[in-house]
Amino acid sequence: MEQEKSKRLKLAEEGMVNHPSSIDFIGKFPHHENTDREDFEFLIRKKFETDPTLGCTLLFRKYYNGLCSHAVRFVYSKEIAEDIVGDIFFDFWKNKVYEQINQSFSAYLFKTVRNRCLNYLKSNLHSTSKTSLNEASEMQIQDLPEDILYQDDLIKKINTAVNNLPPVCRKVFLLNRFEGKKQKEIAVELGLSLRTIESHIYKALQSLKQVLSERE
Amino acid sequence: MVTKSILFEYFTGNSTVLQKRMIENWLENERNKVLYYEWLAEWEQEYPQYIPDVENKLDQFLFNIDKYNKNKLTVSGLQHKKPVYHIYRNAGYVAGLLLIIAASLTLLNADYFFTKNMSTGFGEIKELSLPDGSELTLYSNSKLSWNPINFKQKRIVYLDGEANFNIIHKSDGSKFRVKSKNEVTILVYGTEFRFFTRERGSKIELNKGIIKLHYKEGKKNKVIALSPGEYISLNKENKLTERNKFNPVRNLEIKKHRFVFDNTPLSELKNLIPENFGLGIVIPDKEVEKLTLSGTYTGNSLNELINSLSAVTGLNIYKHHGRIYIVPY
């Protein structure tokens, strides 16, 4: 058993073994401390060489939830978040983006989801719309440290803005935007007039636009 | 050095100004930037905002991929692939003639005055609405009947052939039943499904909702409940032969002929073509019969199907005296 292990290790070090079962073992070797994530990404990289669709499926299962959860912090709508993430995966497969990634799939996906969310906000909620980024250049997106911190700050501000809405207004906004319910349904559910619902949603969107136009 | 806990606290929004400055400096390093996104991924997994339905969305994603690849039917077991295109002009006339025959047969049916009948000719697809507002698509060479007097009390229809149902859910909870000659009854609560029932067997694909399937296997009564995204097949003797998942079908696709091939031997065309287009099929070479097809064909006519088939298989496929011949070049 011991012998078998060391044999496999040796082969692994020489890069001879790429069978998945050997990967677990490499991870436990003291001076080669791979995390589970690194093992997973390594495995996926191997899959992409033979079966890109399977590779995408595995990435999808692993990161779809996290990506949607992150996107929803920006766009506050399940539907939009899931559309954005779905599009990312489809482009990832169609444009063979996986062939260009040499560092980390999860890093690429999370960097991209943030960019797409920002683009979405800019073109849909921003009052003074700026030029949107070209999707083809996603690999080369410049993410300067201050940009990253700005994005995190923006998430916080959006959250605060929603939180500071008057209770009924916030409830209506979340039902409509986050849950995707129709204005009519909400009117019936809360026993309010359609006009009241409309004005609550308008008000909530105005305060989001306010947040987005605040960048110095 | 920024640790994972510092970054997690920062994501949660509990960082001090100094910690933020530290993170900003740390991010100057490209390697750290990658680490930042990777830890962000882990953090989102641990503290999600909500839980999406991954499997459902994955099905959709795979479906989109499939659709993107759709025009590329693939064939395996063949050495030479040679795209060939044929144009046939007569299929329309044949379908029309057969339609007239089918329609006149319907008129001669003795039950005509008591039962409402709807049928389609070979290669024809019809969209129907039932009195309760339910909708259905009746595929090629199929027949649907119901009794309009009883329909209000008991929603029962009889199917021979293949149809896609979109059944309205009734607020009083009353069920909808689809019966077939093979002693298969589908019990429906409001749902979308496709039902194939011909002499050689049955197939049910459930798109949405819940259905219960009652059938007789020999002398035994059997019941199967299907969940969305599942399909089952029964053979001639009502024996369960297949139970599996399928990719959900979009509305646009429902209204067209759709044939799914999954390592399906060409010999299967001997069932499909006569059933749907009323033409006989001849494959003289046993080796050719064994070739398998994979992919989904969606389209409007027999000619389109023949063209796609001959393009992917590189076989010579032509019509002659009302029969289709498949031969190697």
PDB file of C-alpha atoms in Angstrom, chain A residues 13-142:
ATOM      1  CA  GLU A  13       5.371  14.653  -9.647  1.00  0.00           C
ATOM      2  CA  GLU A  14       6.695  13.782 -13.035  1.00  0.00           C
ATOM      3  CA  GLY A  15       3.365  14.753 -14.482  1.00  0.00           C
ATOM      4  CA  MET A  16       2.740  11.237 -15.724  1.00  0.00           C
ATOM      5  CA  VAL A  17      -0.497  10.601 -13.897  1.00  0.00           C
ATOM      6  CA  ASN A  18      -3.557  12.589 -14.651  1.00  0.00           C
ATOM      7  CA  HIS A  19      -6.109  10.120 -13.494  1.00  0.00           C
ATOM      8  CA  PRO A  20      -8.512  11.842 -11.088  1.00  0.00           C
ATOM      9  CA  SER A  21      -8.014   9.314  -8.310  1.00  0.00           C
ATOM     10  CA  SER A  22      -4.396  10.385  -7.979  1.00  0.00           C
ATOM     11  CA  ILE A  23      -5.339  13.996  -7.409  1.00  0.00           C
ATOM     12  CA  ASP A  24      -6.755  13.509  -3.922  1.00  0.00           C
ATOM     13  CA  PHE A  25      -3.542  12.023  -2.883  1.00  0.00           C
ATOM     14  CA  ILE A  26      -1.322  14.798  -4.203  1.00  0.00           C
ATOM     15  CA  GLY A  27      -3.438  17.192  -2.190  1.00  0.00           C
ATOM     16  CA  LYS A  28      -2.365  15.580   1.055  1.00  0.00           C
ATOM     17  CA  PHE A  29       1.314  15.701   0.405  1.00  0.00           C
ATOM     18  CA  PRO A  30       2.874  18.127   2.944  1.00  0.00           C
ATOM     19  CA  HIS A  31       5.040  20.290   0.696  1.00  0.00           C
ATOM     20  CA  HIS A  32       2.499  20.441  -2.103  1.00  0.00           C
ATOM     21  CA  GLU A  33      -0.524  21.829  -0.358  1.00  0.00           C
ATOM     22  CA  ASN A  34      -3.274  21.954  -2.896  1.00  0.00           C
ATOM     23  CA  THR A  35      -6.664  23.115  -1.737  1.00  0.00           C
ATOM     24  CA  ASP A  36      -9.839  21.281  -2.745  1.00  0.00           C
ATOM     25  CA  ARG A  37     -10.560  24.125  -5.117  1.00  0.00           C
ATOM     26  CA  GLU A  38      -7.236  23.746  -6.885  1.00  0.00           C
ATOM     27  CA  ASP A  39      -7.830  20.026  -7.232  1.00  0.00           C
ATOM     28  CA  PHE A  40     -11.275  20.691  -8.625  1.00  0.00           C
ATOM     29  CA  GLU A  41      -9.989  23.230 -11.114  1.00  0.00           C
ATOM     30  CA  PHE A  42      -7.241  20.908 -12.207  1.00  0.00           C
ATOM     31  CA  LEU A  43      -9.748  18.156 -12.815  1.00  0.00           C
ATOM     32  CA  ILE A  44     -11.966  20.489 -14.810  1.00  0.00           C
ATOM     33  CA  ARG A  45      -9.014  21.598 -16.916  1.00  0.00           C
ATOM     34  CA  LYS A  46      -8.445  17.963 -17.856  1.00  0.00           C
ATOM     35  CA  LYS A  47     -12.123  17.552 -18.736  1.00  0.00           C
ATOM     36  CA  PHE A  48     -12.056  20.568 -21.042  1.00  0.00           C
ATOM     37  CA  GLU A  49      -9.357  18.906 -23.098  1.00  0.00           C
ATOM     38  CA  THR A  50     -11.655  16.020 -23.994  1.00  0.00           C
ATOM     39  CA  ASP A  51     -15.243  17.123 -23.426  1.00  0.00           C
ATOM     40  CA  PRO A  52     -15.914  20.885 -23.173  1.00  0.00           C
ATOM     41  CA  THR A  53     -19.638  20.414 -22.538  1.00  0.00           C
ATOM     42  CA  LEU A  54     -18.920  18.193 -19.569  1.00  0.00           C
ATOM     43  CA  GLY A  55     -16.369  20.723 -18.317  1.00  0.00           C
ATOM     44  CA  CYS A  56     -18.997  23.466 -18.542  1.00  0.00           C
ATOM     45  CA  THR A  57     -21.542  21.264 -16.783  1.00  0.00           C
ATOM     46  CA  LEU A  58     -19.203  20.695 -13.858  1.00  0.00           C
ATOM     47  CA  LEU A  59     -18.373  24.387 -13.605  1.00  0.00           C
ATOM     48  CA  PHE A  60     -22.056  25.213 -13.835  1.00  0.00           C
ATOM     49  CA  ARG A  61     -22.964  22.882 -10.969  1.00  0.00           C
ATOM     50  CA  LYS A  62     -20.141  24.230  -8.840  1.00  0.00           C
ATOM     51  CA  TYR A  63     -20.383  27.976  -9.398  1.00  0.00           C
ATOM     52  CA  TYR A  64     -23.850  28.805 -10.770  1.00  0.00           C
ATOM     53  CA  ASN A  65     -25.393  29.381  -7.330  1.00  0.00           C
ATOM     54  CA  GLY A  66     -22.557  31.535  -6.060  1.00  0.00           C
ATOM     55  CA  LEU A  67     -22.511  33.603  -9.243  1.00  0.00           C
ATOM     56  CA  CYS A  68     -26.273  34.235  -9.116  1.00  0.00           C
ATOM     57  CA  SER A  69     -26.057  35.101  -5.455  1.00  0.00           C
ATOM     58  CA  HIS A  70     -23.312  37.592  -6.238  1.00  0.00           C
ATOM     59  CA  ALA A  71     -25.114  39.067  -9.241  1.00  0.00           C
ATOM     60  CA  VAL A  72     -28.282  39.591  -7.248  1.00  0.00           C
ATOM     61  CA  ARG A  73     -26.408  41.898  -4.891  1.00  0.00           C
ATOM     62  CA  PHE A  74     -26.007  44.282  -7.831  1.00  0.00           C
ATOM     63  CA  VAL A  75     -29.222  43.847  -9.792  1.00  0.00           C
ATOM     64  CA  TYR A  76     -31.644  42.819  -7.016  1.00  0.00           C
ATOM     65  CA  SER A  77     -33.591  40.580  -9.360  1.00  0.00           C
ATOM     66  CA  LYS A  78     -33.354  36.793  -9.456  1.00  0.00           C
ATOM     67  CA  GLU A  79     -34.455  36.711 -13.064  1.00  0.00           C
ATOM     68  CA  ILE A  80     -31.904  39.237 -14.317  1.00  0.00           C
ATOM     69  CA  ALA A  81     -29.142  37.681 -12.206  1.00  0.00           C
ATOM     70  CA  GLU A  82     -29.872  34.240 -13.626  1.00  0.00           C
ATOM     71  CA  ASP A  83     -30.020  35.589 -17.178  1.00  0.00           C
ATOM     72  CA  ILE A  84     -26.672  37.316 -16.767  1.00  0.00           C
ATOM     73  CA  VAL A  85     -25.028  34.187 -15.331  1.00  0.00           C
ATOM     74  CA  GLY A  86     -26.668  31.945 -17.938  1.00  0.00           C
ATOM     75  CA  ASP A  87     -25.314  34.169 -20.702  1.00  0.00           C
ATOM     76  CA  ILE A  88     -21.838  34.056 -19.219  1.00  0.00           C
ATOM     77  CA  PHE A  89     -21.821  30.258 -19.291  1.00  0.00           C
ATOM     78  CA  PHE A  90     -23.214  30.128 -22.796  1.00  0.00           C
ATOM     79  CA  ASP A  91     -20.598  32.570 -24.142  1.00  0.00           C
ATOM     80  CA  PHE A  92     -17.962  30.693 -22.168  1.00  0.00           C
ATOM     81  CA  TRP A  93     -18.890  27.528 -24.045  1.00  0.00           C
ATOM     82  CA  LYS A  94     -19.605  29.079 -27.439  1.00  0.00           C
ATOM     83  CA  ASN A  95     -16.509  31.277 -27.655  1.00  0.00           C
ATOM     84  CA  LYS A  96     -14.295  28.574 -26.128  1.00  0.00           C
ATOM     85  CA  VAL A  97     -13.197  31.015 -23.438  1.00  0.00           C
ATOM     86  CA  TYR A  98     -12.008  28.037 -21.368  1.00  0.00           C
ATOM     87  CA  GLU A  99      -9.109  27.582 -23.766  1.00  0.00           C
ATOM     88  CA  GLN A 100      -7.710  30.971 -22.802  1.00  0.00           C
ATOM     89  CA  ILE A 101      -7.917  30.598 -19.053  1.00  0.00           C
ATOM     90  CA  ASN A 102      -4.645  29.588 -17.521  1.00  0.00           C
ATOM     91  CA  GLN A 103      -5.098  30.749 -13.953  1.00  0.00           C
ATOM     92  CA  SER A 104      -8.483  30.045 -12.439  1.00  0.00           C
ATOM     93  CA  PHE A 105     -11.984  29.396 -13.752  1.00  0.00           C
ATOM     94  CA  SER A 106     -13.715  30.711 -10.660  1.00  0.00           C
ATOM     95  CA  ALA A 107     -11.690  33.924 -10.744  1.00  0.00           C
ATOM     96  CA  TYR A 108     -12.616  34.474 -14.384  1.00  0.00           C
ATOM     97  CA  LEU A 109     -16.301  33.765 -13.771  1.00  0.00           C
ATOM     98  CA  PHE A 110     -16.582  36.064 -10.755  1.00  0.00           C
ATOM     99  CA  LYS A 111     -14.654  38.850 -12.419  1.00  0.00           C
ATOM    100  CA  THR A 112     -16.943  38.553 -15.444  1.00  0.00           C
ATOM    101  CA  VAL A 113     -20.171  38.445 -13.476  1.00  0.00           C
ATOM    102  CA  ARG A 114     -19.252  41.680 -11.725  1.00  0.00           C
ATOM    103  CA  ASN A 115     -18.477  43.364 -15.000  1.00  0.00           C
ATOM    104  CA  ARG A 116     -21.656  42.239 -16.659  1.00  0.00           C
ATOM    105  CA  CYS A 117     -23.726  43.352 -13.685  1.00  0.00           C
ATOM    106  CA  LEU A 118     -22.097  46.771 -13.751  1.00  0.00           C
ATOM    107  CA  ASN A 119     -22.714  47.024 -17.479  1.00  0.00           C
ATOM    108  CA  TYR A 120     -26.297  46.059 -16.910  1.00  0.00           C
ATOM    109  CA  LEU A 121     -26.750  48.702 -14.242  1.00  0.00           C
ATOM    110  CA  LYS A 122     -25.047  51.325 -16.362  1.00  0.00           C
ATOM    111  CA  SER A 123     -27.224  50.725 -19.382  1.00  0.00           C
ATOM    112  CA  ASN A 124     -30.492  50.186 -17.509  1.00  0.00           C
ATOM    113  CA  LEU A 125     -30.495  52.233 -14.345  1.00  0.00           C
ATOM    114  CA  HIS A 126     -27.830  54.841 -14.755  1.00  0.00           C
ATOM    115  CA  SER A 127     -29.226  58.237 -15.614  1.00  0.00           C
ATOM    116  CA  THR A 128     -26.064  59.411 -17.374  1.00  0.00           C
ATOM    117  CA  SER A 129     -25.221  56.255 -19.279  1.00  0.00           C
ATOM    118  CA  LYS A 130     -21.573  55.620 -20.017  1.00  0.00           C
ATOM    119  CA  THR A 131     -20.059  53.534 -22.758  1.00  0.00           C
ATOM    120  CA  SER A 132     -20.431  49.833 -22.041  1.00  0.00           C
ATOM    121  CA  LEU A 133     -17.512  47.467 -22.193  1.00  0.00           C
ATOM    122  CA  ASN A 134     -16.977  45.325 -25.199  1.00  0.00           C
ATOM    123  CA  GLU A 135     -17.797  41.741 -24.286  1.00  0.00           C
ATOM    124  CA  ALA A 136     -15.122  40.286 -26.522  1.00  0.00           C
ATOM    125  CA  SER A 137     -12.421  41.903 -24.422  1.00  0.00           C
ATOM    126  CA  GLU A 138     -13.538  40.302 -21.171  1.00  0.00           C
ATOM    127  CA  MET A 139     -10.281  38.424 -20.828  1.00  0.00           C
ATOM    128  CA  GLN A 140      -8.398  41.677 -20.732  1.00  0.00           C
ATOM    129  CA  ILE A 141     -10.701  43.627 -18.443  1.00  0.00           C
ATOM    130  CA  GLN A 142      -8.682  45.997 -16.355  1.00  0.00           C
TER     131      GLN A 142
END
